[in-house]
Tab-separated table of C-alpha atoms and ligand atoms in Angstrom:
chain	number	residue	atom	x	y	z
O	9	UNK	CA	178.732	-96.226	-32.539
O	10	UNK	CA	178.281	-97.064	-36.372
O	11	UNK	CA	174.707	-96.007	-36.119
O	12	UNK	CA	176.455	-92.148	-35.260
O	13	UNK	CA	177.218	-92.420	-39.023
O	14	UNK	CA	174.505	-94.589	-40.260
O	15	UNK	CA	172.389	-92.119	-43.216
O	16	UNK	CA	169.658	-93.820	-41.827
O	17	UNK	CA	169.058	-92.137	-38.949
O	18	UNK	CA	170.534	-89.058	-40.247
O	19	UNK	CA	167.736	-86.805	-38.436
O	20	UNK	CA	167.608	-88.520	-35.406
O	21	UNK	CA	170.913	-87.754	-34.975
O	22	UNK	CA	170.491	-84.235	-36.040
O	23	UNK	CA	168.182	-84.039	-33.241
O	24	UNK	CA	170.564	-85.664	-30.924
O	25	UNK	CA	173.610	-83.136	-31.725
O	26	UNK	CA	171.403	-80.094	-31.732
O	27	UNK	CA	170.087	-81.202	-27.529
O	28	UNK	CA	173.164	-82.314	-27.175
O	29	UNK	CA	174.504	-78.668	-28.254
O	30	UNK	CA	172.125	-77.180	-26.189
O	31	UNK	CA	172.850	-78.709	-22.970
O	32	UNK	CA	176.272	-78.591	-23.114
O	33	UNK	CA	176.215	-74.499	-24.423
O	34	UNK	CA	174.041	-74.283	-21.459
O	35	UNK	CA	176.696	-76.125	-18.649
O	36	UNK	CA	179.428	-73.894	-20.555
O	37	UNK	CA	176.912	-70.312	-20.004
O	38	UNK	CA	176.103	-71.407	-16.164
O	39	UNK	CA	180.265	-71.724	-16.074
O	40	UNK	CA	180.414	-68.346	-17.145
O	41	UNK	CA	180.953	-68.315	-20.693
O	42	UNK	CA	179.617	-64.747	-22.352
O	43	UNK	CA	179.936	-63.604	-25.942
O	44	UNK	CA	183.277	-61.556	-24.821
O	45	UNK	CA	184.973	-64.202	-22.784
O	46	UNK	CA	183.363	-67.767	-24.876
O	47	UNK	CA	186.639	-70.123	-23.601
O	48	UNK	CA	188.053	-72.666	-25.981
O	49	UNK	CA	185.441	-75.001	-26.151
O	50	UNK	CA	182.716	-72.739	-27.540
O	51	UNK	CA	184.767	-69.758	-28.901
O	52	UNK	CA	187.322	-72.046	-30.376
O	53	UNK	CA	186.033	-75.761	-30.893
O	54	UNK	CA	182.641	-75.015	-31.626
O	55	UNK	CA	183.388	-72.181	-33.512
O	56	UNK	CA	185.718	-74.211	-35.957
O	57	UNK	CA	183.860	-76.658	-36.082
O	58	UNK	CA	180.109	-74.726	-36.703
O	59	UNK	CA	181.962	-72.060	-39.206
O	60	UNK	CA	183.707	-74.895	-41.072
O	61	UNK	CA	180.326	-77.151	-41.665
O	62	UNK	CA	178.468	-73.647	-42.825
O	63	UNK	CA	181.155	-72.673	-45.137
O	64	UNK	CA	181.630	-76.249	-46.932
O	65	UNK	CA	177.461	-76.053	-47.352
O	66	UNK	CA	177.896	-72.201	-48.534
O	67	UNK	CA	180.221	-72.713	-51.314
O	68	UNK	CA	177.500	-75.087	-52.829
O	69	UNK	CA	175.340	-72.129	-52.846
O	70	UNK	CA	176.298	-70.423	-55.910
O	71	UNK	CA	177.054	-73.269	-58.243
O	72	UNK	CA	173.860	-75.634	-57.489
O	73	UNK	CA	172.109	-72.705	-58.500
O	74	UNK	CA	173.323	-71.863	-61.439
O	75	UNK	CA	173.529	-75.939	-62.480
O	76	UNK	CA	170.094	-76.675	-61.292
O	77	UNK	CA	168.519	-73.669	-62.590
O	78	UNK	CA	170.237	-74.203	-66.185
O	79	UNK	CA	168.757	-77.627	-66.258
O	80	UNK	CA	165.689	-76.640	-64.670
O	81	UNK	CA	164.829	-73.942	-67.651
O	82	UNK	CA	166.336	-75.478	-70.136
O	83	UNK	CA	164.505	-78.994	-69.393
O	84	UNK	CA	161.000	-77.387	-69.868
O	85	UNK	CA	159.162	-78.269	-72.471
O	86	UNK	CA	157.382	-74.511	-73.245
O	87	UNK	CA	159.760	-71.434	-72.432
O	88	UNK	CA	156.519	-69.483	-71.772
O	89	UNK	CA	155.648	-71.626	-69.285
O	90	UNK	CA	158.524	-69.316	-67.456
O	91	UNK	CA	156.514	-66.629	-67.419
O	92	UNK	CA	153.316	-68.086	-66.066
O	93	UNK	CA	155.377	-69.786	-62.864
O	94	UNK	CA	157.295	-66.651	-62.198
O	95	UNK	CA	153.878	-64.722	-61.741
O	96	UNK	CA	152.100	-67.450	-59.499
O	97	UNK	CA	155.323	-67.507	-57.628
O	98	UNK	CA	156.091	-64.192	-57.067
O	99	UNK	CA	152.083	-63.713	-56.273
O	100	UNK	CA	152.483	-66.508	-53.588
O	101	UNK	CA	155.856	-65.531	-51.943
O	102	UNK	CA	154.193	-61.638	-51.348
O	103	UNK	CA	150.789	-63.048	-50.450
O	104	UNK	CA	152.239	-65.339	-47.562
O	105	UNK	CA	154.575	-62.913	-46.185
O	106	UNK	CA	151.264	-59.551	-46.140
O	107	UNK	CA	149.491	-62.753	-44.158
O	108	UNK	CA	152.429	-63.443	-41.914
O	109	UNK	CA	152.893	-59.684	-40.794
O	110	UNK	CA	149.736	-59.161	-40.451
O	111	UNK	CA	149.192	-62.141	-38.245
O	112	UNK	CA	152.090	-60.748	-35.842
O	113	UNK	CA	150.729	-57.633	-35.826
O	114	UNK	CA	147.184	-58.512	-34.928
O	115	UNK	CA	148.695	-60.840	-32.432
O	116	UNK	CA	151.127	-57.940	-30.954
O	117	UNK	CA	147.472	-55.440	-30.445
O	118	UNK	CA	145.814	-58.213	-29.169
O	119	UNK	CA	148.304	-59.143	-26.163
O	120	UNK	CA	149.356	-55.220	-25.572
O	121	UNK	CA	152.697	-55.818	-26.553
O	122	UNK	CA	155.202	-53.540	-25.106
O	123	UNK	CA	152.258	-51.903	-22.820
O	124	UNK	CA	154.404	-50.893	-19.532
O	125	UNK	CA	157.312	-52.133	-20.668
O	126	UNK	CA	160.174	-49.111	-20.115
O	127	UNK	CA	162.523	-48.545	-22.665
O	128	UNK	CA	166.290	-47.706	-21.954
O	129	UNK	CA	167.349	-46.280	-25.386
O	130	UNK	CA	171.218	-46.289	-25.302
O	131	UNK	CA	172.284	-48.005	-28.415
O	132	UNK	CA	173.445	-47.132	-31.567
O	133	UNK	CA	171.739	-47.923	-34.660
O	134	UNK	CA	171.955	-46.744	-38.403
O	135	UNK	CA	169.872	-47.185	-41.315
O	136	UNK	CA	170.228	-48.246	-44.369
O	137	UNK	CA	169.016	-45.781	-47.078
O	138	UNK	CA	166.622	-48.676	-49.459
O	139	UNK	CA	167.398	-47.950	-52.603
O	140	UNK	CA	164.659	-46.458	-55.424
O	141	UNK	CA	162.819	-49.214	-57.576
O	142	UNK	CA	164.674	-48.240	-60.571
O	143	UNK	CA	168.149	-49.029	-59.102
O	144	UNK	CA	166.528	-52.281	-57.405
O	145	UNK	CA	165.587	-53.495	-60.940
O	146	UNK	CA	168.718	-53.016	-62.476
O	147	UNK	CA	171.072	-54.536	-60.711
O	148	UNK	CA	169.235	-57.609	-60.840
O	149	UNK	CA	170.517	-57.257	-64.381
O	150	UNK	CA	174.471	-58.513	-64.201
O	151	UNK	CA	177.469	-56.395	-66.140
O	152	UNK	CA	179.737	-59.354	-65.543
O	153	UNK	CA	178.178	-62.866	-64.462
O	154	UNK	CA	181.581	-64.168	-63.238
O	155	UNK	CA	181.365	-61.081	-60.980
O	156	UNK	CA	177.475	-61.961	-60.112
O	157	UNK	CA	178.992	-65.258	-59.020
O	158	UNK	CA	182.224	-64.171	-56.863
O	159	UNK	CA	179.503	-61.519	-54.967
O	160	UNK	CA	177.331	-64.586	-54.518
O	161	UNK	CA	174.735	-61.844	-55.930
O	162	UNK	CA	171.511	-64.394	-56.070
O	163	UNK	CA	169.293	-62.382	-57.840
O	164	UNK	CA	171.673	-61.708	-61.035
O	165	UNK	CA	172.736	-65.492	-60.741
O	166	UNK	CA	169.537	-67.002	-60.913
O	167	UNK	CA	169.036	-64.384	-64.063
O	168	UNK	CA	171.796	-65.297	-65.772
O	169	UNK	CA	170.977	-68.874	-65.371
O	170	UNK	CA	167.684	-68.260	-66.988
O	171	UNK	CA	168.320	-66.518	-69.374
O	172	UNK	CA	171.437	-69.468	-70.597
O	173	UNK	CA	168.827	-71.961	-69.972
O	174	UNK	CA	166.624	-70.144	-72.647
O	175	UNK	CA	169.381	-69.887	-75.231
O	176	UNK	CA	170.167	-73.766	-74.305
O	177	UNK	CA	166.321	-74.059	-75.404
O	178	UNK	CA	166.223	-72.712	-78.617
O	179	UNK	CA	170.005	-73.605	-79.606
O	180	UNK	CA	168.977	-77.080	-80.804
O	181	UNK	CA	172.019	-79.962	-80.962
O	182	UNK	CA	174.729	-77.707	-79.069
O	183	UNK	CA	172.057	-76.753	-76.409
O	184	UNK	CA	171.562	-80.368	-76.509
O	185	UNK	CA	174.820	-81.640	-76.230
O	186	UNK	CA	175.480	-78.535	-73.263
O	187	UNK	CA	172.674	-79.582	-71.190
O	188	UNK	CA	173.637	-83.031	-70.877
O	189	UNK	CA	176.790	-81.673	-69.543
O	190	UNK	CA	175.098	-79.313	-67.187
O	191	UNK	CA	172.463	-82.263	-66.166
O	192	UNK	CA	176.047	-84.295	-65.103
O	193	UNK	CA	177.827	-81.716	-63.351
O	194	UNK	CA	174.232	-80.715	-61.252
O	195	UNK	CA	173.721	-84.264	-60.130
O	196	UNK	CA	177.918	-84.374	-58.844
O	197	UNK	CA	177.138	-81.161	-57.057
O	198	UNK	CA	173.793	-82.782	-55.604
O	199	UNK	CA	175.625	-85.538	-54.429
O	200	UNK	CA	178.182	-83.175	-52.202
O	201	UNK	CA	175.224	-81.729	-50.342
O	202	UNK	CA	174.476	-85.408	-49.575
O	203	UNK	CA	177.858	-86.297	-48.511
O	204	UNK	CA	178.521	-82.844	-46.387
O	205	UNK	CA	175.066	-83.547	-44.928
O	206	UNK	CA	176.485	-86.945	-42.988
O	207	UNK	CA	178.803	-83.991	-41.015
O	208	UNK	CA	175.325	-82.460	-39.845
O	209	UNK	CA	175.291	-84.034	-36.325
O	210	UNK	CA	178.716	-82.663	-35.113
O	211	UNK	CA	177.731	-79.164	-37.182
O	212	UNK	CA	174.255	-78.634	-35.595
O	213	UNK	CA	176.301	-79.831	-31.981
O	214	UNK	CA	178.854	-76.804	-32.585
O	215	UNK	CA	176.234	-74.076	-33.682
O	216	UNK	CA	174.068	-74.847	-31.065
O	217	UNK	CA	176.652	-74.949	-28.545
O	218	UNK	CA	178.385	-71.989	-29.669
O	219	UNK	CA	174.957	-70.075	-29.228
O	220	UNK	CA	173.664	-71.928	-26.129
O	221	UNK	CA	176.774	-70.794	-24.599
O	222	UNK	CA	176.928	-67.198	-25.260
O	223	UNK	CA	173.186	-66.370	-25.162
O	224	UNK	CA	172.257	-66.736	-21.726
O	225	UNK	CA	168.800	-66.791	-20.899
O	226	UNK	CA	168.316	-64.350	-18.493
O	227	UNK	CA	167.598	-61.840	-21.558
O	228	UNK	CA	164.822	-63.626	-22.288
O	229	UNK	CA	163.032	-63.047	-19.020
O	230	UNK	CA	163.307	-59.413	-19.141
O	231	UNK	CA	162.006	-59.416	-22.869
O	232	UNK	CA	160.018	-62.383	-22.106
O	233	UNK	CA	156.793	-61.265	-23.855
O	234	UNK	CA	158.476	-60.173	-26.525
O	235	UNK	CA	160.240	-63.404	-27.196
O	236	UNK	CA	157.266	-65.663	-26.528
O	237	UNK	CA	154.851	-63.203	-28.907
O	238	UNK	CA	157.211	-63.417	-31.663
O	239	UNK	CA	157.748	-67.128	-31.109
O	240	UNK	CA	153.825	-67.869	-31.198
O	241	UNK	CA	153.282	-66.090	-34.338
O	242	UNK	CA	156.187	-67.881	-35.882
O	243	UNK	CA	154.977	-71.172	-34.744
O	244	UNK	CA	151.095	-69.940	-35.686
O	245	UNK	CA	152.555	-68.974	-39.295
O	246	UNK	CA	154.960	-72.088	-39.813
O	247	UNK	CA	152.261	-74.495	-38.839
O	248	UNK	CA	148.624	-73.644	-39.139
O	249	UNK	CA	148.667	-70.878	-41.740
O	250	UNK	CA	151.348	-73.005	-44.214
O	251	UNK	CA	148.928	-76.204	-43.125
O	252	UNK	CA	146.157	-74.323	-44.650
O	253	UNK	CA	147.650	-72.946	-47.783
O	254	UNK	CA	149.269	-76.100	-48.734
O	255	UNK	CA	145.669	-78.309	-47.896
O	256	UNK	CA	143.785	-75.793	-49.843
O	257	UNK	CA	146.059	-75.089	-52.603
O	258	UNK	CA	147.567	-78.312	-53.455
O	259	UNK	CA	145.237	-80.767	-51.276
O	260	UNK	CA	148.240	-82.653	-50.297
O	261	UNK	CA	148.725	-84.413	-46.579
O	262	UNK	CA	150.188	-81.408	-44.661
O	263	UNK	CA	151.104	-84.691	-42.025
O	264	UNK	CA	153.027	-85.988	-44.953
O	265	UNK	CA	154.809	-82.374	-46.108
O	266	UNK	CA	156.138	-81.782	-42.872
O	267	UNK	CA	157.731	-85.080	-42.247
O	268	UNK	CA	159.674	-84.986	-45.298
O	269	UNK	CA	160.386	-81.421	-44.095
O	270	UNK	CA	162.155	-82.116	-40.854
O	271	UNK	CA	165.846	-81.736	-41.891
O	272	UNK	CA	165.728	-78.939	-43.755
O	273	UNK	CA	164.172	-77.218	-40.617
O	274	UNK	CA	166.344	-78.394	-38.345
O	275	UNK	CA	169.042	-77.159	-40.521
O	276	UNK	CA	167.862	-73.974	-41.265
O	277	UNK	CA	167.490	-73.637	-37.357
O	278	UNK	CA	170.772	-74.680	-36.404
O	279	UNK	CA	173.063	-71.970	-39.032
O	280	UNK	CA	170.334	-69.343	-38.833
O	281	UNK	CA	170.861	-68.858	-42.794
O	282	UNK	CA	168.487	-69.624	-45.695
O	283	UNK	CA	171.538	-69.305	-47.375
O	284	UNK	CA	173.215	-71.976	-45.751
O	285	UNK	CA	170.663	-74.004	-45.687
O	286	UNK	CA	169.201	-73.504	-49.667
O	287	UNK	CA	171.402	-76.855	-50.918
O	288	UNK	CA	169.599	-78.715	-48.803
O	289	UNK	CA	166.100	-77.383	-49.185
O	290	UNK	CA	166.567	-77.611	-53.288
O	291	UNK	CA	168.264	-81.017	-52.860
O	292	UNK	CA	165.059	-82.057	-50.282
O	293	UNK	CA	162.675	-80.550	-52.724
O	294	UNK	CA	163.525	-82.897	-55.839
O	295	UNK	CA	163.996	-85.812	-53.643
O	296	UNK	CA	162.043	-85.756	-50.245
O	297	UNK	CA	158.815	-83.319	-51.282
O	298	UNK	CA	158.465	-84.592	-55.461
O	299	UNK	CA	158.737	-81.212	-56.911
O	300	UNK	CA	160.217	-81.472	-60.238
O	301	UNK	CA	163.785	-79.620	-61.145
O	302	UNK	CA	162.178	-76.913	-63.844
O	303	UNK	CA	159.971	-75.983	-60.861
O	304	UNK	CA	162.155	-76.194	-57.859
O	305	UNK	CA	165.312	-75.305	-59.331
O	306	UNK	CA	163.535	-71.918	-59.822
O	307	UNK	CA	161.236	-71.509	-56.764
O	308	UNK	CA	163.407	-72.479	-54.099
O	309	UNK	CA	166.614	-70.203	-54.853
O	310	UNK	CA	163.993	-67.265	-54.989
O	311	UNK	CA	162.352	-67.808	-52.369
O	312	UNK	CA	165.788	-68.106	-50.024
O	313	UNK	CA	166.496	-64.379	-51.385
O	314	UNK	CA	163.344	-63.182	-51.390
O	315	UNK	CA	160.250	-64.817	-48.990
O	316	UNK	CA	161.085	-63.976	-45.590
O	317	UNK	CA	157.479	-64.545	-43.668
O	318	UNK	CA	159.744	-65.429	-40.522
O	319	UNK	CA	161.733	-61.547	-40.756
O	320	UNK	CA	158.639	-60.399	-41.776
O	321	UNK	CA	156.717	-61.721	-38.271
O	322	UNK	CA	159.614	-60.647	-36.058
O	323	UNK	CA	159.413	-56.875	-38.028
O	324	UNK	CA	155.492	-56.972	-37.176
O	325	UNK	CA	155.797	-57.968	-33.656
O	326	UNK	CA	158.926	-55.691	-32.782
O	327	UNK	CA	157.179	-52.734	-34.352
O	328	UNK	CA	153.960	-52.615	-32.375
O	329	UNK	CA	156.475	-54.076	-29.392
O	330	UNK	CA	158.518	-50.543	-28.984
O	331	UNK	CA	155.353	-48.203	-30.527
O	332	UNK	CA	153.565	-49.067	-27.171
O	333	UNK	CA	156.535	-49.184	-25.193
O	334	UNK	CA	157.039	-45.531	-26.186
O	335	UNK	CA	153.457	-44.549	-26.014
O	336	UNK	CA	153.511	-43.650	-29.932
O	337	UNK	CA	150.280	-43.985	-31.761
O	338	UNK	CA	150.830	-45.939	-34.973
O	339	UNK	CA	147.227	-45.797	-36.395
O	340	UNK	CA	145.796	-47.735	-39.014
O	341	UNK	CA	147.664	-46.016	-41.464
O	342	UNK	CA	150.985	-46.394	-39.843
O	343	UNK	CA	150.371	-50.118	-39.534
O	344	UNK	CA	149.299	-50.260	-43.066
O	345	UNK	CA	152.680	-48.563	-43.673
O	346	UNK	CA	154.361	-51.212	-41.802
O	347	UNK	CA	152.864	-53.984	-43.392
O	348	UNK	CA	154.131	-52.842	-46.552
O	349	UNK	CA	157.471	-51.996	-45.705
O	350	UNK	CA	158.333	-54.968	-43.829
O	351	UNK	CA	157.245	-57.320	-46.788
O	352	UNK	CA	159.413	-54.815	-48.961
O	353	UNK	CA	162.343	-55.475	-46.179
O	354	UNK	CA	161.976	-58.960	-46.016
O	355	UNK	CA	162.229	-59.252	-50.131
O	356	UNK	CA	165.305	-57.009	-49.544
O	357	UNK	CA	166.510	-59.639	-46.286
O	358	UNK	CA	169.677	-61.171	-47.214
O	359	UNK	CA	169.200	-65.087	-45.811
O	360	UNK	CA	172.219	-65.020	-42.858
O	361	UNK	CA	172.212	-64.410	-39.605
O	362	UNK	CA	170.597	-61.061	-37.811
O	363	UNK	CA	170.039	-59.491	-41.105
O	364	UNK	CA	166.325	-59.342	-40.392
O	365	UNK	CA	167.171	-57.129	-37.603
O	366	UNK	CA	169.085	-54.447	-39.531
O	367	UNK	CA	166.338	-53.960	-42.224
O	368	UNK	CA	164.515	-53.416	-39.502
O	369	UNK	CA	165.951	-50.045	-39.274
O	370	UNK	CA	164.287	-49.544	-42.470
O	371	UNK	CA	160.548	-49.897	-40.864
O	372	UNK	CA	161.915	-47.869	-38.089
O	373	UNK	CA	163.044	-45.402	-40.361
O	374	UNK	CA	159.375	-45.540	-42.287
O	375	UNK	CA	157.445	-45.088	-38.914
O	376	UNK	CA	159.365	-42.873	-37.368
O	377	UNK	CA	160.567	-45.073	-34.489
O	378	UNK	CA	163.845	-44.446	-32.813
O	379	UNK	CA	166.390	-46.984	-34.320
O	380	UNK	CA	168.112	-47.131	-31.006
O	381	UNK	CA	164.711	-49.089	-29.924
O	382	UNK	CA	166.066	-52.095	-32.004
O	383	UNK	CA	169.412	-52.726	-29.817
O	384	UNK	CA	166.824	-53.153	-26.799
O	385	UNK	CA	165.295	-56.476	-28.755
O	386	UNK	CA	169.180	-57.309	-30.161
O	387	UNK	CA	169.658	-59.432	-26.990
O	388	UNK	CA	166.985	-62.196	-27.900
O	389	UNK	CA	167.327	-62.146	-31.445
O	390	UNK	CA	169.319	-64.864	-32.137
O	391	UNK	CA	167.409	-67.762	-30.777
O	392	UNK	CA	164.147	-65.481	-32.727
O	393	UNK	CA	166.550	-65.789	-35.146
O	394	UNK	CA	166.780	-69.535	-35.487
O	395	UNK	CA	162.926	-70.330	-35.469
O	396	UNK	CA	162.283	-67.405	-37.806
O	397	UNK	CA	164.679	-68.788	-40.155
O	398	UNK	CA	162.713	-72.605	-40.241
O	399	UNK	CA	159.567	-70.335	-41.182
O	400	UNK	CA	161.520	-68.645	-43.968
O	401	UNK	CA	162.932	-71.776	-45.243
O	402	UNK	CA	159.375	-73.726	-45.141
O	403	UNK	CA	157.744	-70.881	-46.840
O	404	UNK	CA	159.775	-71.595	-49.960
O	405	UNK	CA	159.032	-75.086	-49.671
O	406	UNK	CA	155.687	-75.088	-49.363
O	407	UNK	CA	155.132	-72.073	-52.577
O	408	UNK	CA	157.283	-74.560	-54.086
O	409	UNK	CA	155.181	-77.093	-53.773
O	410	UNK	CA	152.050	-75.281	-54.426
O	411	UNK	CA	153.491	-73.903	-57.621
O	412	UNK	CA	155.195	-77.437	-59.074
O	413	UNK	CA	151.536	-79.501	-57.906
O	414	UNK	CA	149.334	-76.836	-59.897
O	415	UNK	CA	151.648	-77.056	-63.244
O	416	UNK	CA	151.536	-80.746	-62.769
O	417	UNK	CA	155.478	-80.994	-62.172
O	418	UNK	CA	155.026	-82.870	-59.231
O	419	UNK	CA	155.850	-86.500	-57.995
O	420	UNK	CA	153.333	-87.886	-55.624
O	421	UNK	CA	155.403	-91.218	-55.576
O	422	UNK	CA	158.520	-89.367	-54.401
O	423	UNK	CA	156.215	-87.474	-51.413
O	424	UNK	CA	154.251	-90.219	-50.487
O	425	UNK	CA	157.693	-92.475	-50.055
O	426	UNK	CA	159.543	-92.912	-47.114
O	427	UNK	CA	162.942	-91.841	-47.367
O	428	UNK	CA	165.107	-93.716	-49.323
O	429	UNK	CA	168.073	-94.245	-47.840
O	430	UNK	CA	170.074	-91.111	-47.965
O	431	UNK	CA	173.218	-92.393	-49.428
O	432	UNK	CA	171.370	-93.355	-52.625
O	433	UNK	CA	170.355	-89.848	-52.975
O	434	UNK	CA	171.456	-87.650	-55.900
I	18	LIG	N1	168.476	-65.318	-40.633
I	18	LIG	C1	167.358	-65.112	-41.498
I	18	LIG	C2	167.467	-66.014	-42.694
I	18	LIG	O1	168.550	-66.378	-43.089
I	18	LIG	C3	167.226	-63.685	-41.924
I	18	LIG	C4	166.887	-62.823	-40.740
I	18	LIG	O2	165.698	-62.677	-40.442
I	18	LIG	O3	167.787	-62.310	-40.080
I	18	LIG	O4	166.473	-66.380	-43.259
């Protein structure tokens, strides 16, 4: 029984919640549970329980970022070394997610996907007008930071906390004497991801359940080569193509990366939210992966808002997926089209749940594709959803990683180690 709460075998018991989750969402779906009629134990219990652990790892969100970012930018030693990171990151983040789409896409012509498939378009579906660069551009500028922070509006917060950081810089003793403060109130916060992760067991039980239950798989088998196209490429792109970067990029043991990784996947599997699970991956990155703060504290929060290679994939494959299925030529130029937009969707993702499905509507919208085409995929998406969301979560890591070994703000001690135990963490 103690070792149910022992921080040593924190993941193992992650593992154990989430099959335990499954199996007993699947009993409660074979006993007729659907997403109208759940019953107590998944529509009430599991529900509490799931939307309680997310929110308590949520409300971390905004603050760690802030805190960790401050210290981060303030803590380097050359401002302009900002400038030089932000480049190589942003370069990375867009360079993995053009590979990942195209990858699904190639993958998608290769197999035929959607090729006598026959499309019953009933559903409604709207789309979001994207907003002009201009517009995009200035609102990551915040009016009112408080305001940034109550709308949990990332891109303005991590701004903000850059631009602080800078002042803290070049203010001398009271930048100083703030800093210390800040470096204080990031490790408390640091330590509350630790202590809220010892919950992740029963969490990753509930969320699973709650989804096992509802899903039912007999969706699947009428989308099945849908589902298993987009799930290759995902597993392709999370594996072999992040192998590769990180091996020829940073030369570091890919074996090694993804152990320390493990959590943070499972995580991000379980709540289906980079959001939810960016804590963890920042709080993973300093102490499971080596990168140092000023990199991490940067790379990781940007990468949870932006780098989407998972979306991106599931855009790619769904794409070519209803083109065939409506016997609508794309071309060369209408995939090039969709390449770009879905990497501009994916930047424009928000990391929760389904999101990636409703900026869809946006690559619809670019390729002329009915949008009522995407409520025919809807019915798989959220178990897509959960892998897709590991990828997108991995993908910042390994940038992160990339980025932090190349500017030499990287510990190979702390990657190399095996984990300390988690309750010294922080
Ligand atoms: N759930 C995904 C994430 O949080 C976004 C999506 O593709 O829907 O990363």
């Amino acid at each position: 029984m103690n070792a149910l709460f022992d921080p040593r075998y924190l993941t193992r018991n992650i593992l154990i919640g989430m099959a335990l989750g499954g199996v007993i969402g699947t009993v409660l779906n074979q006993m007729g549970a659907t997403a109208e009629n759940p019953g107590f134990i998944a529509g009430e219990l599991f529900q509490f329980m799931g939307d309680v652990f997310v929110r308590s790892l949520q409300l971390l969100v905004v603050p760690l970022v802030l805190l960790s970012l401050i210290v981060g930018t303030a803590s380097l030693d050359d401002v302009r070394k900002l400038g030089r990171i932000g480049v190589k990151t942003l370069a990375f983040y867009v360079g993995t997610t053009a590979v990942a789409i195209s990858i699904a896409m190639g993958m998608a012509v290769l197999f035929r996907a959607g090729a006598g498939f026959q499309l019953n378009l009933e559903s409604s579906f709207s789309v979001q007008d994207s907003p002009g660069l201009r517009t995009v551009l200035t609102n990551i500028f915040p009016k009112n930071p408080f305001a940034a922070m109550a709308e949990g509006n990332m891109l303005q917060v991590i701004l903000f906390a850059i631009l602080i950081g800078i002042a803290m810089c070049l203010a001398g003793k009271p930048g100083q004497r703030v800093l210390a403060i800040a470096q204080d109130l990031n490790d408390v916060v640091m330590k509350l991801v630790v202590v809220l992760m010892m919950a992740a067991p029963f969490g990753v039980l509930a969320l699973v359940g709650k989804t096992f239950a509802v899903q039912g798989f007999s969706t699947i088998a009428a989308l099945g080569q849908y589902f298993f196209l987009v799930l290759a490429a995902l597993l392709l792109h999370g594996f072999v193509t992040y192998g590769i970067i990180l091996k020829v990029f940073s030369g570091l043991s890919v074996k090694r990366f993804f152990t320390q990784m493990r959590r943070v996947q499972l995580f991000a599997f379980s709540t289906a939210s980079s959001n939810a699970t960016l804590p963890l991956n920042l709080e993973n990155a300093e102490h499971n992966l080596g990168i140092k703060r000023s990199i991490g504290s940067f790379t990781i929060p940007l990468g949870a808002t932006i780098n989407m290679d998972g979306t991106a994939i599931m855009q790619g494959v769904a794409t070519v997926f209803i083109s065939t299925a409506l016997g609508v030529e794309l071309g060369v130029s209408g995939y090039l089209m969709v390449i770009m937009t879905a990497t501009l969707a994916s930047v424009g993702t928000a990391g929760v749940p389904g999101v990636g499905l409703i900026m869809l509507a946006m690559v619809f919208n670019q390729v002329g594709l009915p949008l009522e085409a995407i409520g025919v995929i809807l019915g798989v998406d959220r178990l897509l959803d959960m892998v897709r969301t590991a990828v997108n979560v991995t993908g910042d890591a390994v940038v992160s990683t990339i980025v932090a070994k190349s500017e030499g703000e990287f510990s190979q001690e702390i990657f190399d180690a095996e984990e300390p135990r988690w309750e010294e963490r922080a």
